[in-house]
Tab-separated table of C-alpha atoms and ligand atoms in Angstrom:
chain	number	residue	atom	x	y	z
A	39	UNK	CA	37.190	13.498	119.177
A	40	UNK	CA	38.837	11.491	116.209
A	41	UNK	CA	36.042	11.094	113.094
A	42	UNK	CA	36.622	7.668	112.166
A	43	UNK	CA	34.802	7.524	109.323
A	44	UNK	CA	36.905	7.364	106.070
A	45	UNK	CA	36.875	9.665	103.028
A	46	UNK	CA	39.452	7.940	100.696
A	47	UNK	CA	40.801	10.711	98.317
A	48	UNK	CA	39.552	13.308	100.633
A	49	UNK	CA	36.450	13.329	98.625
A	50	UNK	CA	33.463	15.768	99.250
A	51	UNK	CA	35.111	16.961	102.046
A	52	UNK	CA	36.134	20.654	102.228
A	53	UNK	CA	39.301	21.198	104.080
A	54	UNK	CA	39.771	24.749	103.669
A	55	UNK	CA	38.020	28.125	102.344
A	56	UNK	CA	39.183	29.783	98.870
A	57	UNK	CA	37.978	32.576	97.480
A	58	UNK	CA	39.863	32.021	94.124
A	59	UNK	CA	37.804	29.669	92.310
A	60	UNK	CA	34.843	27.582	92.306
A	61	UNK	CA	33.481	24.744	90.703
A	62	UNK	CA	29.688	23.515	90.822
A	63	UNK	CA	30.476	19.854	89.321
A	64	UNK	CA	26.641	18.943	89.012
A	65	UNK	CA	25.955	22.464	86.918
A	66	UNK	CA	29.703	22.097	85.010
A	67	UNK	CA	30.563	25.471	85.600
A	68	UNK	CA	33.844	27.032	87.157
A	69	UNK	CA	34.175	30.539	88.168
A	70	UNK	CA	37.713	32.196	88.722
A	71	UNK	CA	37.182	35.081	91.317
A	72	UNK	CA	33.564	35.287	90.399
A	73	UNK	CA	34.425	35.584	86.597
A	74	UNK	CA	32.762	32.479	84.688
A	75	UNK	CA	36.261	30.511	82.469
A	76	UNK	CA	34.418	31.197	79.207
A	77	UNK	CA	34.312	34.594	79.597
A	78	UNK	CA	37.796	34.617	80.761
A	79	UNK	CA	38.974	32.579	78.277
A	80	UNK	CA	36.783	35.001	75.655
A	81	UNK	CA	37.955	38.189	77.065
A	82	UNK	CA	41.357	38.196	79.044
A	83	UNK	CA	44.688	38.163	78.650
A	84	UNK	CA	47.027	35.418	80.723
A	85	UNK	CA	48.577	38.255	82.158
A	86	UNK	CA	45.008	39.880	83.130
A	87	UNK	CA	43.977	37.006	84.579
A	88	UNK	CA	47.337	36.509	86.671
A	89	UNK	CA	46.243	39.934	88.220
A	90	UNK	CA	42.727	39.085	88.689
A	91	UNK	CA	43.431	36.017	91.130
A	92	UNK	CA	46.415	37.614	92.488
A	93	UNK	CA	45.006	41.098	93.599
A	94	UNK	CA	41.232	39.546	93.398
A	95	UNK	CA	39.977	42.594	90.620
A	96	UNK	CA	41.062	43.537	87.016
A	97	UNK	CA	43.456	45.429	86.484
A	98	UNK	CA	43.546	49.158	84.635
A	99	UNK	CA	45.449	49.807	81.754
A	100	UNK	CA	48.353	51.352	83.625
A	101	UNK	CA	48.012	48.349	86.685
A	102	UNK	CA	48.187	45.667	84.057
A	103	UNK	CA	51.173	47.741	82.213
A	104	UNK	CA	53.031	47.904	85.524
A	105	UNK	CA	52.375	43.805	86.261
A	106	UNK	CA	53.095	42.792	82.964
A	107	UNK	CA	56.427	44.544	82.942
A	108	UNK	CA	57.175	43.228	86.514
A	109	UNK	CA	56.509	39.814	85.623
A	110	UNK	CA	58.476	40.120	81.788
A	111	UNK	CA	61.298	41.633	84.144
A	112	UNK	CA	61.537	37.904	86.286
A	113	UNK	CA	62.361	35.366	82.975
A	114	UNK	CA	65.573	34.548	83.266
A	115	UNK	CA	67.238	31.772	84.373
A	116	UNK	CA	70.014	31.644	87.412
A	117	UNK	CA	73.205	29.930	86.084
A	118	UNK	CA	72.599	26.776	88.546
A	119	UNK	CA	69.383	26.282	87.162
A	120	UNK	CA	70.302	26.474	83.336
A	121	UNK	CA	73.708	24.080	84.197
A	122	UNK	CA	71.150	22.040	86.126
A	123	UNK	CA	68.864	21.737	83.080
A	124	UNK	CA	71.843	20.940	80.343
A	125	UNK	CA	72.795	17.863	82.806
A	126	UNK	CA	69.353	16.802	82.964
A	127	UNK	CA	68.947	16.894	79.492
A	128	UNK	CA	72.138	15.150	78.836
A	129	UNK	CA	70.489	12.193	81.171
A	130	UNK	CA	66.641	12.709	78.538
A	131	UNK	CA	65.113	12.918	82.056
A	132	UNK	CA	61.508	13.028	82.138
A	133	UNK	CA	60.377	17.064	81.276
A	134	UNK	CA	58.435	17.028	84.771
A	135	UNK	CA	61.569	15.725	86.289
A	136	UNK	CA	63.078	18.241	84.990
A	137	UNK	CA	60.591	21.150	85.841
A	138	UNK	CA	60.689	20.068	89.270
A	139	UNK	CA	64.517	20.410	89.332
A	140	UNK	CA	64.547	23.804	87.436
A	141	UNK	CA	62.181	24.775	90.335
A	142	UNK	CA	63.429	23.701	93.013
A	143	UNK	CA	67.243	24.611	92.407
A	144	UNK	CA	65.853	28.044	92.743
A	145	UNK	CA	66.880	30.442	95.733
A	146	UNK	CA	64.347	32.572	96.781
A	147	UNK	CA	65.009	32.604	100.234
A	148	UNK	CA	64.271	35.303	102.421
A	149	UNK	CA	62.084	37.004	99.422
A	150	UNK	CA	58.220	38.020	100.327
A	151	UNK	CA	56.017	34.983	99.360
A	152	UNK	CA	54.144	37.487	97.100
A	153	UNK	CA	57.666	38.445	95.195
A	154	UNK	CA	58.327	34.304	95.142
A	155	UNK	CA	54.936	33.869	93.348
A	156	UNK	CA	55.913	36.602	91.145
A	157	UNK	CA	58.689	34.766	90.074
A	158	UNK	CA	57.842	31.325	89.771
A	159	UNK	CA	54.654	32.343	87.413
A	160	UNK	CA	57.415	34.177	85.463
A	161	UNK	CA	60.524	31.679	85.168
A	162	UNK	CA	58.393	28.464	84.964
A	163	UNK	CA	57.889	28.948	81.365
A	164	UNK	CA	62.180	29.852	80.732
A	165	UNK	CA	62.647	26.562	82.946
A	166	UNK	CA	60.218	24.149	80.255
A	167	UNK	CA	61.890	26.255	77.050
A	168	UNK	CA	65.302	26.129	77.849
A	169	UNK	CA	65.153	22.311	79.070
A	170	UNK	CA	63.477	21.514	75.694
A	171	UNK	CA	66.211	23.653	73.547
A	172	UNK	CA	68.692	21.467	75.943
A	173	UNK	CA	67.527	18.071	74.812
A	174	UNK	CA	67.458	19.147	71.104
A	175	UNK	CA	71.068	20.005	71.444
A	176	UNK	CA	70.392	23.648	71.028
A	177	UNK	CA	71.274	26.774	73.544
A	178	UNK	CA	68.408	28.397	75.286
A	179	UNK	CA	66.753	31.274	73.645
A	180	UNK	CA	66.664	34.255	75.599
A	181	UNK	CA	62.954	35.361	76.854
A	182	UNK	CA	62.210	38.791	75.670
A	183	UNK	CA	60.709	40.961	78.251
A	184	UNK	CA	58.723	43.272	75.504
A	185	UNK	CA	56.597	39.751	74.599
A	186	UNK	CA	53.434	38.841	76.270
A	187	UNK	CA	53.881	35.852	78.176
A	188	UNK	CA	52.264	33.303	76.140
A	189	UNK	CA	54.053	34.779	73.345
A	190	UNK	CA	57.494	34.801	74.923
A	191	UNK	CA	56.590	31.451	75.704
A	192	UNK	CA	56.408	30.300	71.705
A	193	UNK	CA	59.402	32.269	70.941
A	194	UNK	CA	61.770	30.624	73.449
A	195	UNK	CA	60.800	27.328	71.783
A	196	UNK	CA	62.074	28.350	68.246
A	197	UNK	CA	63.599	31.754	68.620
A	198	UNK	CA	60.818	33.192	65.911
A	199	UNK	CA	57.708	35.653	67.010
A	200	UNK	CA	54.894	33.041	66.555
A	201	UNK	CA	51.532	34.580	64.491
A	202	UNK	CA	48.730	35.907	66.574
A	203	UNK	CA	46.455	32.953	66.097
A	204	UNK	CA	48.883	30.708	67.652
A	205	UNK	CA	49.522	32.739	70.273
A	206	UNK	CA	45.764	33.462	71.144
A	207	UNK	CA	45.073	29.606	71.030
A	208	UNK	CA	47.916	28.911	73.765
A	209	UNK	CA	46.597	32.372	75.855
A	210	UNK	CA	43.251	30.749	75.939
A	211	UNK	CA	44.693	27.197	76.905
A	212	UNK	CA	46.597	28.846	80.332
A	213	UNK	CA	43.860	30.908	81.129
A	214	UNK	CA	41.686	27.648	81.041
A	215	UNK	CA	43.478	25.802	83.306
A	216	UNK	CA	44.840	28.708	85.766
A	217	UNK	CA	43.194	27.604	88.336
A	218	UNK	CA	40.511	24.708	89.330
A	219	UNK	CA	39.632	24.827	93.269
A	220	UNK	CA	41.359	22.008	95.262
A	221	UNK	CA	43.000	20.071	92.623
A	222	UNK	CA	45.415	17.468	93.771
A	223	UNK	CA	48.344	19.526	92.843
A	224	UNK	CA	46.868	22.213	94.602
A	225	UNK	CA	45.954	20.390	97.899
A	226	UNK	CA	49.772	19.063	98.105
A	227	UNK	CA	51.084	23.115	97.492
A	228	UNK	CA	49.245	23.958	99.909
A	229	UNK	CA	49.528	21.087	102.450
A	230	UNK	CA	53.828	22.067	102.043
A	231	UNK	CA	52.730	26.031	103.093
A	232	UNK	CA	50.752	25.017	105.756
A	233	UNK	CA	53.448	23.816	107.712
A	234	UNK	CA	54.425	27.410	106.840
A	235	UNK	CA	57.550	25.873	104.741
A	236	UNK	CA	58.688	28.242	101.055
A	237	UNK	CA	56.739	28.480	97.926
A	238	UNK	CA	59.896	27.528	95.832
A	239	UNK	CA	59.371	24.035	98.435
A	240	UNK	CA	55.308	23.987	97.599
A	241	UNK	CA	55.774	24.411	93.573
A	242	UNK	CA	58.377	21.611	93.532
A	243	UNK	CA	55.778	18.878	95.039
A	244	UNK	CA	52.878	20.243	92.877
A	245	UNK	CA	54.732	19.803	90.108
A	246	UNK	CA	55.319	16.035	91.385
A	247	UNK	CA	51.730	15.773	91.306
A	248	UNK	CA	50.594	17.165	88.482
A	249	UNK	CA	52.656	14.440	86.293
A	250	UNK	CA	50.796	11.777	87.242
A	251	UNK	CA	48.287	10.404	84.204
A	252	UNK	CA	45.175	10.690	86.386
A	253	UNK	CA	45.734	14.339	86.882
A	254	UNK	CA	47.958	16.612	84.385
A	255	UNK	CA	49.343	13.463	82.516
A	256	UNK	CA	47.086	12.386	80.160
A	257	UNK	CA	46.615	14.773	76.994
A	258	UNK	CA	49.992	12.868	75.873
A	259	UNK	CA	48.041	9.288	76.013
A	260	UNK	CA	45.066	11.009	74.163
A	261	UNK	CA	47.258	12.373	71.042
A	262	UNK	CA	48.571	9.065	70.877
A	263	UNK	CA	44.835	7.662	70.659
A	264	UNK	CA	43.719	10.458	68.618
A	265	UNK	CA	46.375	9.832	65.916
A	266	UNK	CA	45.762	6.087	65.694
A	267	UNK	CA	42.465	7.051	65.327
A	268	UNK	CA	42.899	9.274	62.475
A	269	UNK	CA	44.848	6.348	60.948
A	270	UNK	CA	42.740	3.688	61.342
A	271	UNK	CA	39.457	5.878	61.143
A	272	UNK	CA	37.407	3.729	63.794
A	273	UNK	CA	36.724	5.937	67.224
A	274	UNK	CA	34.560	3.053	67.855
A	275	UNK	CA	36.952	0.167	67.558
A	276	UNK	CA	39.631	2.054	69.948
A	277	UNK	CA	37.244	3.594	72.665
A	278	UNK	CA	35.684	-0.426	72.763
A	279	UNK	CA	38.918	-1.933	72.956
A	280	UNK	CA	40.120	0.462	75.688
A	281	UNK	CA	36.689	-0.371	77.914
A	282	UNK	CA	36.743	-3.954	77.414
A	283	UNK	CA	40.245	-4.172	78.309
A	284	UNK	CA	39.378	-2.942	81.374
A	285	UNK	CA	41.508	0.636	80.719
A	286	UNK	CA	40.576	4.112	81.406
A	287	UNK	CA	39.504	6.381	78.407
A	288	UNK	CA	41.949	8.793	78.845
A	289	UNK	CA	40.442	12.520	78.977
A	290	UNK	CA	37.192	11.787	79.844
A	291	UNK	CA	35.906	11.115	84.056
A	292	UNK	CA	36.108	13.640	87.098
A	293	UNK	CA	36.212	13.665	90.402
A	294	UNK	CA	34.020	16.505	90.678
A	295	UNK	CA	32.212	17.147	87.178
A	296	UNK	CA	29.343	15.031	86.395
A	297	UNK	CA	28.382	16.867	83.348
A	298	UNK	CA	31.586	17.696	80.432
A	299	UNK	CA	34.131	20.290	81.762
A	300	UNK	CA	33.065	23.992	81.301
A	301	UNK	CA	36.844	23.975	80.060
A	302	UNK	CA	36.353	20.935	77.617
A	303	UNK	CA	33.576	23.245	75.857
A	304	UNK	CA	36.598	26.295	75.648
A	305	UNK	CA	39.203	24.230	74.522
A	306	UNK	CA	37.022	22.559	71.910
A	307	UNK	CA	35.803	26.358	70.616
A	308	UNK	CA	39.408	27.604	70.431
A	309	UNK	CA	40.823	23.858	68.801
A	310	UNK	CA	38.029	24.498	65.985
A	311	UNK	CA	39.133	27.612	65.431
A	312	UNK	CA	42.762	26.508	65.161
A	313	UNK	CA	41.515	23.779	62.558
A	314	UNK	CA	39.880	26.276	60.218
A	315	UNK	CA	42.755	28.932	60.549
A	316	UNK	CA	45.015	25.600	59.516
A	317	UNK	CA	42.908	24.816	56.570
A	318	UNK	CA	41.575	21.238	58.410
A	319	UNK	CA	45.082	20.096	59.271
A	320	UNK	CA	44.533	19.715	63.425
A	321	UNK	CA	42.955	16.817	64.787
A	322	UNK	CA	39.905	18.574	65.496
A	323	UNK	CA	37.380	16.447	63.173
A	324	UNK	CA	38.747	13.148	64.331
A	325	UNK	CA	38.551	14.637	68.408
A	326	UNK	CA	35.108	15.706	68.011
A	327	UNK	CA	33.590	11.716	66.566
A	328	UNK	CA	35.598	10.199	69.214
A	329	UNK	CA	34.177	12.403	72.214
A	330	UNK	CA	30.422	11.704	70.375
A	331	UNK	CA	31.119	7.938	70.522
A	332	UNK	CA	33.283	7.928	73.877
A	333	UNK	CA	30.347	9.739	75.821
A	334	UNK	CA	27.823	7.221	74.308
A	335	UNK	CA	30.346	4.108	75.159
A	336	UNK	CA	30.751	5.308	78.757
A	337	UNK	CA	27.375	5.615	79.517
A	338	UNK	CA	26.852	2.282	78.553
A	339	UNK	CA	29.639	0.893	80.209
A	340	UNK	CA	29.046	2.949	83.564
A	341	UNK	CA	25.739	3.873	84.022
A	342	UNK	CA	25.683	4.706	87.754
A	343	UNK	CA	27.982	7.390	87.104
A	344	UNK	CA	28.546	9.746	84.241
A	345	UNK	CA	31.938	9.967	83.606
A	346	UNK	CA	32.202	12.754	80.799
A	347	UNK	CA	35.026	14.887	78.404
A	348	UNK	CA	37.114	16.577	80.718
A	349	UNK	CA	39.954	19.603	80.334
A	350	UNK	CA	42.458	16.862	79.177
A	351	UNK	CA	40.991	15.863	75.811
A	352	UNK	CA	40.815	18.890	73.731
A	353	UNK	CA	43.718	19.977	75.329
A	354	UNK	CA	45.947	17.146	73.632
A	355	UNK	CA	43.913	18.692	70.322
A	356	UNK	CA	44.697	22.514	71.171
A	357	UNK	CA	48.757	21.734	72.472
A	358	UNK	CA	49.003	19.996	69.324
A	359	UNK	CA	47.876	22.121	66.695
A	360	UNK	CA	50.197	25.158	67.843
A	361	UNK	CA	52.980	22.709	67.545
A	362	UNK	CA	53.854	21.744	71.720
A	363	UNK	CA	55.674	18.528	71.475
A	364	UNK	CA	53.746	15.904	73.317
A	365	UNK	CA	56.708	15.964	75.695
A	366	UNK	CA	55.696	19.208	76.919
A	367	UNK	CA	51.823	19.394	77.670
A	368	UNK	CA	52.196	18.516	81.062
A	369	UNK	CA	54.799	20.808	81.690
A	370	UNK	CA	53.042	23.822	79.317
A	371	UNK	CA	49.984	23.159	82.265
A	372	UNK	CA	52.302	23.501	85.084
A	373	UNK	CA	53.199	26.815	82.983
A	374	UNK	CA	49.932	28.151	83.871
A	375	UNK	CA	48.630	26.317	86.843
A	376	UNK	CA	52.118	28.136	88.553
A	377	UNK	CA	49.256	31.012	89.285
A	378	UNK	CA	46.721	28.685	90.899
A	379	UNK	CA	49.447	27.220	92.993
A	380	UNK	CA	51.063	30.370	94.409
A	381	UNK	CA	47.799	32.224	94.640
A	382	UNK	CA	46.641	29.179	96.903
A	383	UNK	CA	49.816	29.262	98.831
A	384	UNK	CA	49.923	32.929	99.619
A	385	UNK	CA	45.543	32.323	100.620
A	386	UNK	CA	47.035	29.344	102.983
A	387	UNK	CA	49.886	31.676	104.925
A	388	UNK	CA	47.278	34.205	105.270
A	389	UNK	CA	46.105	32.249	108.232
A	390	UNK	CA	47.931	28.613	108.005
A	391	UNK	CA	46.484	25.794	109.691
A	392	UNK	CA	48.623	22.358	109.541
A	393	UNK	CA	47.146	19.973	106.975
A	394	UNK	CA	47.770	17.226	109.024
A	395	UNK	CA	44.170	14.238	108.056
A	396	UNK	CA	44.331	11.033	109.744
A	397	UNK	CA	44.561	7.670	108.549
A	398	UNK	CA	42.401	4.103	109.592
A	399	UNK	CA	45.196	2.030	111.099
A	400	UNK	CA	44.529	-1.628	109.232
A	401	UNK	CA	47.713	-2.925	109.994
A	402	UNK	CA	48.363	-5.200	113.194
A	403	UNK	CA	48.573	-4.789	116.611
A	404	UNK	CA	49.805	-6.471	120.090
A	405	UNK	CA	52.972	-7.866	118.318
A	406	UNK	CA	56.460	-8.764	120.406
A	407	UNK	CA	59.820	-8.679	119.559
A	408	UNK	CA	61.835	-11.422	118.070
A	409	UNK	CA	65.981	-10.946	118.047
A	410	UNK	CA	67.275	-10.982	114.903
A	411	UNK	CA	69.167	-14.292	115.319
A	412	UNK	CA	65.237	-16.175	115.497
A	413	UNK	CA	63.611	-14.326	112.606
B	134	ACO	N1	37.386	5.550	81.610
B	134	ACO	C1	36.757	4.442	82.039
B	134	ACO	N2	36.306	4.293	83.293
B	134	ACO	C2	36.517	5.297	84.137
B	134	ACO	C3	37.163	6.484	83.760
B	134	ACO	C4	37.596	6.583	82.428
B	134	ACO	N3	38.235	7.679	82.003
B	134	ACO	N4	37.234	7.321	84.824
B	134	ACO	C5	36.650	6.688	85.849
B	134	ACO	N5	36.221	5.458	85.442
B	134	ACO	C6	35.515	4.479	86.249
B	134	ACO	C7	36.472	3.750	87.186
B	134	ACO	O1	37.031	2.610	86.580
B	134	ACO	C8	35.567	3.415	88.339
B	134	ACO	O2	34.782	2.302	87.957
B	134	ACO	P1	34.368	1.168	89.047
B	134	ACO	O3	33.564	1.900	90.071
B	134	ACO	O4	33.606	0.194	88.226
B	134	ACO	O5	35.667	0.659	89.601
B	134	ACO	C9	34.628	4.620	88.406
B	134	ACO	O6	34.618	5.187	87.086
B	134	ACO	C10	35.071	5.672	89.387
B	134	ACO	O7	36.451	5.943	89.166
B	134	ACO	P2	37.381	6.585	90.284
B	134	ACO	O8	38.813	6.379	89.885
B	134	ACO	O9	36.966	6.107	91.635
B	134	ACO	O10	36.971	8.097	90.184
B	134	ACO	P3	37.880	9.334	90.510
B	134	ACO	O11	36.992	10.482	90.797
B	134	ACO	O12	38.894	9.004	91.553
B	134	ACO	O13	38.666	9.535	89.127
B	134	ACO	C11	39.865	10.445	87.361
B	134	ACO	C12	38.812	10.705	88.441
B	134	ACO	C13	41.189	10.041	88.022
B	134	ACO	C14	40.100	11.712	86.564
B	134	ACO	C15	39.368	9.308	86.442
B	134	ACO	O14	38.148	9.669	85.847
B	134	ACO	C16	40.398	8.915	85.386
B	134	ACO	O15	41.289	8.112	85.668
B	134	ACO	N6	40.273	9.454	84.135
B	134	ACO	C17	41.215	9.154	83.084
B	134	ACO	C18	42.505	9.964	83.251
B	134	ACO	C19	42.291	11.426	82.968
B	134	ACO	O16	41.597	11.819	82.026
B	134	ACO	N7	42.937	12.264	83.809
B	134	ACO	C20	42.829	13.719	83.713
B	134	ACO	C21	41.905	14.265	84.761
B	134	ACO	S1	41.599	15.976	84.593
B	134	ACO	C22	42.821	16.747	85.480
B	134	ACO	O17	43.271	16.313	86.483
B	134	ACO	C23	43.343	18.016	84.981
């Protein structure tokens, strides 16, 4: 029996079990296997946290030795998908475009899902770097496999060992967005495995989804904001003129949170800390009166529902002051959310069932045919 009743979005309806993470929207808090993000985000390392959702406990000394070398040991690049990446850049396509080429011009065929997840979480990173070095006319730098992640990360950017601040800012970034329940990138990996189809195929559409401005694409609209803002010193002026245009505040609303992001809170913690290690130069001051005023505008503007900071904003603030072009924050969140994807895909082929919703038929009905030559 067909439930005809519609759910636009798929919203509040739960489609599958996960016992990865959890979000209680009303409460603001999100849980990674049990583990609230601030303490994660507090505590962990990227690579710690990789274990944690992918075995479901920490790991020991010698267990997080052995992952971090297997995972250092998966950077590089195959030659298709660097020759792949030079062309693209040649063409200035899009960097999601080209994340979603890198990925998907990758052979992993035959492989264990769990070795594919492996490697995707380990060659996403090599795949944003060496584009970027691409389309600033420079060669790739190669990843070094004694470098944490994050920090291999920063150094395939410039080809210099980034200081320890900057590297603990960006850990604490990917370990805040590693994973968030059944995000729309998420839903769309998954929906590709459950027609029991490759992980290299599932990556390649979440990454499609994760572009778009109402999901992983808007900290680049909010650094724009934020630096007109710090220009023209009025938060007020710009979040007014965005509402009464009719616009969306970018960084701010949820589709589950109704109270501000548990990962808002993080990111603002580790973007003030950034600002004081940088003497005051990140955008941190200007961020924090333009949340203040944004939250107090919104509420005015929509009081039936409370539409609060979310992950987005301080993450324009955080990417920013550790020197990620604009360019890249939506690929450097496809860098980490890599982990929630796979993770998600290997839960869904542990017992796939075929996403497969279905749609209110609005269009017409009873119509004939008319040959071409009376149309
Ligand atoms: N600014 C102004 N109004 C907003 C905003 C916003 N940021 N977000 C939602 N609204 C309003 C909508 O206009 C709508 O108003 P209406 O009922 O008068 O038409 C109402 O709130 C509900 O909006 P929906 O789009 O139905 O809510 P939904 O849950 O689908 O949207 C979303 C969630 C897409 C994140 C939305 O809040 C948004 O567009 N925010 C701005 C973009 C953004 O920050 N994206 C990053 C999201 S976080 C992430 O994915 C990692």
């Amino acid at each position: 029996m067909v439930d005809n009743s519609l759910h636009r979005g798929v919203e509040d309806i739960a489609v599958t079990e996960t016992e990865l993470s959890d979000i209680d929207g009303e409460n603001g808090s999100l849980i990674i296997r049990g583990i609230p993000i601030k303490v994660l985000a507090n505590n962990a390392t990227f690579e710690e946290c990789c274990y944690l959702l992918f075995n479901d406990r920490l790991p020991t000394e010698t267990q997080l030795a052995t992952f971090q070398k297997r995972l250092s040991e998966h950077r590089q690049l195959p030659d298709r998908v660097s020759t792949l990446l030079s062309r693209a850049a040649a063409e200035a396509v899009h960097p999601m475009d080209a994340v979603r080429m890198g990925v998907a011009a990758l052979d992993l065929d035959g492989k264990p899902p769990a070795e594919q997840a492996v490697r995707l979480v380990a060659v996403l990173p090599t795949i944003v770097a060496a584009y970027w070095r691409y389309r600033a006319g420079e060669a790739p730098v190669e990843p070094r496999t004694e470098l944490r992640h994050a920090e291999n990360y920063l150094y395939m950017h410039t080809g210099t060992e980034p200081e320890p601040a900057v590297v603990d800012a960006l850990e604490a970034y990917l370990i805040a967005v590693i994973d968030h329940g059944l995000n729309a990138s998420t839903f769309v990996a998954r929906s590709i495995v459950s027609t029991e189809s490759d992980l290299v195929s599932a990556i390649t559409g979440a990454v499609g989804a994760l572009k778009g401005p109402r999901h992983g694409g808007a900290p680049g609209p909010v650094l724009e904001t934020l630096r007109t803002v710090a220009t023209t010193g009025s938060p007020t002026a710009s979040v007014e003129s965005v509402l009464e245009s009719g616009n969306r505040l970018m960084g701010f609303g949820h589709r589950v949170y109704r109270t501000r992001d548990p990962r808002a809170a993080v990111l603002a913690s580790v973007a003030e800390r950034l600002d004081t290690h940088t003497d005051g130069s990140t955008l941190f001051e200007t961020a924090s009166s333009f949340e203040a005023v944004a939250r107090e505008k919104l509420a005015a503007h929509h009081p039936d529902r409370r539409l609060e900071t979310n992950v987005e904003f301080y993450t324009a603030v955080v990417l920013d002051g550790i020197d990620i072009p604009p360019a890249l924050f939506t690929p450097t969140f496809a860098v980490s959310r890599v982990v929630g994807w796979t993770t998600h895909c290997l839960e869904e082929l542990e017992d796939p069932k075929l996403v497969r919703p279905t749609a209110r038929y609005t269009g017409k009905r009873d119509r004939g045919w008319t040959p071409r030559s009376d149309r």
